[in-house]
Amino acid sequence: MEQAQMAEIYDRLHDTVYRTALTYCRNVPDAEDIMHDVFLARFGREGTFPDAETEKAWMLRVTINRCKDLLKS
């Protein structure tokens, strides 16, 4: 994935991912760590999504799952 693509994805979704993580974790450092992990997972994922909404849904699901995993531990 090219750096320009990564920047576009980050600009479009970082606020949504962060707010979702913060809502679940209620802790700024944990929300920032989860946001970082989610974007690393997205940038490391091979392939593309059919549209922006599918990509957003995937990232939100990963965010929620990471939050739940953190809260379980």
Tab-separated table of C-alpha atoms in Angstrom:
chain	number	residue	atom	x	y	z
A	1	MET	CA	0.000	0.000	0.000
A	2	GLU	CA	1.337	3.399	-0.926
A	3	GLN	CA	1.855	6.167	1.593
A	4	ALA	CA	-0.718	8.398	-0.128
A	5	GLN	CA	-3.363	5.679	0.223
A	6	MET	CA	-2.515	5.231	3.892
A	7	ALA	CA	-2.787	8.972	4.507
A	8	GLU	CA	-6.183	9.119	2.779
A	9	ILE	CA	-7.530	6.204	4.843
A	10	TYR	CA	-6.167	7.695	8.062
A	11	ASP	CA	-7.599	11.144	7.323
A	12	ARG	CA	-10.999	9.687	6.522
A	13	LEU	CA	-11.347	7.266	9.438
A	14	HIS	CA	-9.093	8.241	12.338
A	15	ASP	CA	-11.705	10.312	14.148
A	16	THR	CA	-14.373	7.611	13.903
A	17	VAL	CA	-12.025	4.850	15.048
A	18	TYR	CA	-10.708	6.946	17.939
A	19	ARG	CA	-14.168	7.984	19.149
A	20	THR	CA	-15.388	4.388	18.995
A	21	ALA	CA	-12.384	3.159	20.985
A	22	LEU	CA	-12.777	5.949	23.529
A	23	THR	CA	-16.472	5.162	23.955
A	24	TYR	CA	-15.702	1.532	24.780
A	25	CYS	CA	-12.512	2.019	26.829
A	26	ARG	CA	-13.271	5.343	28.521
A	27	ASN	CA	-9.518	5.847	28.711
A	28	VAL	CA	-7.538	8.101	26.351
A	29	PRO	CA	-4.229	6.148	26.348
A	30	ASP	CA	-6.010	2.836	25.707
A	31	ALA	CA	-8.118	4.380	22.941
A	32	GLU	CA	-4.988	5.774	21.280
A	33	ASP	CA	-3.241	2.382	21.499
A	34	ILE	CA	-6.233	0.612	19.995
A	35	MET	CA	-6.502	3.183	17.207
A	36	HIS	CA	-2.825	2.612	16.432
A	37	ASP	CA	-3.308	-1.176	16.367
A	38	VAL	CA	-6.360	-0.937	14.124
A	39	PHE	CA	-4.591	1.219	11.556
A	40	LEU	CA	-1.567	-1.088	11.596
A	41	ALA	CA	-3.913	-4.020	10.966
A	42	ARG	CA	-5.552	-2.162	8.079
A	43	PHE	CA	-2.279	-1.097	6.472
A	44	GLY	CA	-0.885	-4.603	6.837
A	45	ARG	CA	-3.956	-6.188	5.244
A	46	GLU	CA	-3.510	-7.329	1.687
A	47	GLY	CA	-6.155	-6.424	-0.837
A	48	THR	CA	-8.754	-3.725	-1.026
A	49	PHE	CA	-12.364	-3.310	0.010
A	50	PRO	CA	-15.189	-2.999	-2.525
A	51	ASP	CA	-16.157	0.448	-1.211
A	52	ALA	CA	-15.441	2.939	1.568
A	53	GLU	CA	-18.417	1.850	3.680
A	54	THR	CA	-17.229	-1.757	3.778
A	55	GLU	CA	-13.775	-0.612	4.807
A	56	LYS	CA	-15.248	1.594	7.544
A	57	ALA	CA	-17.403	-1.261	8.839
A	58	TRP	CA	-14.391	-3.595	8.922
A	59	MET	CA	-12.308	-1.069	10.842
A	60	LEU	CA	-15.075	-0.391	13.347
A	61	ARG	CA	-15.563	-4.111	13.936
A	62	VAL	CA	-11.818	-4.556	14.520
A	63	THR	CA	-11.854	-1.563	16.879
A	64	ILE	CA	-14.748	-2.955	18.907
A	65	ASN	CA	-13.157	-6.396	19.084
A	66	ARG	CA	-9.846	-4.929	20.297
A	67	CYS	CA	-11.680	-2.911	22.944
A	68	LYS	CA	-13.553	-5.968	24.169
A	69	ASP	CA	-10.304	-7.939	24.306
A	70	LEU	CA	-8.686	-5.181	26.367
A	71	LEU	CA	-11.614	-4.988	28.756
A	72	LYS	CA	-11.562	-8.779	29.243
A	73	SER	CA	-7.903	-8.792	30.232
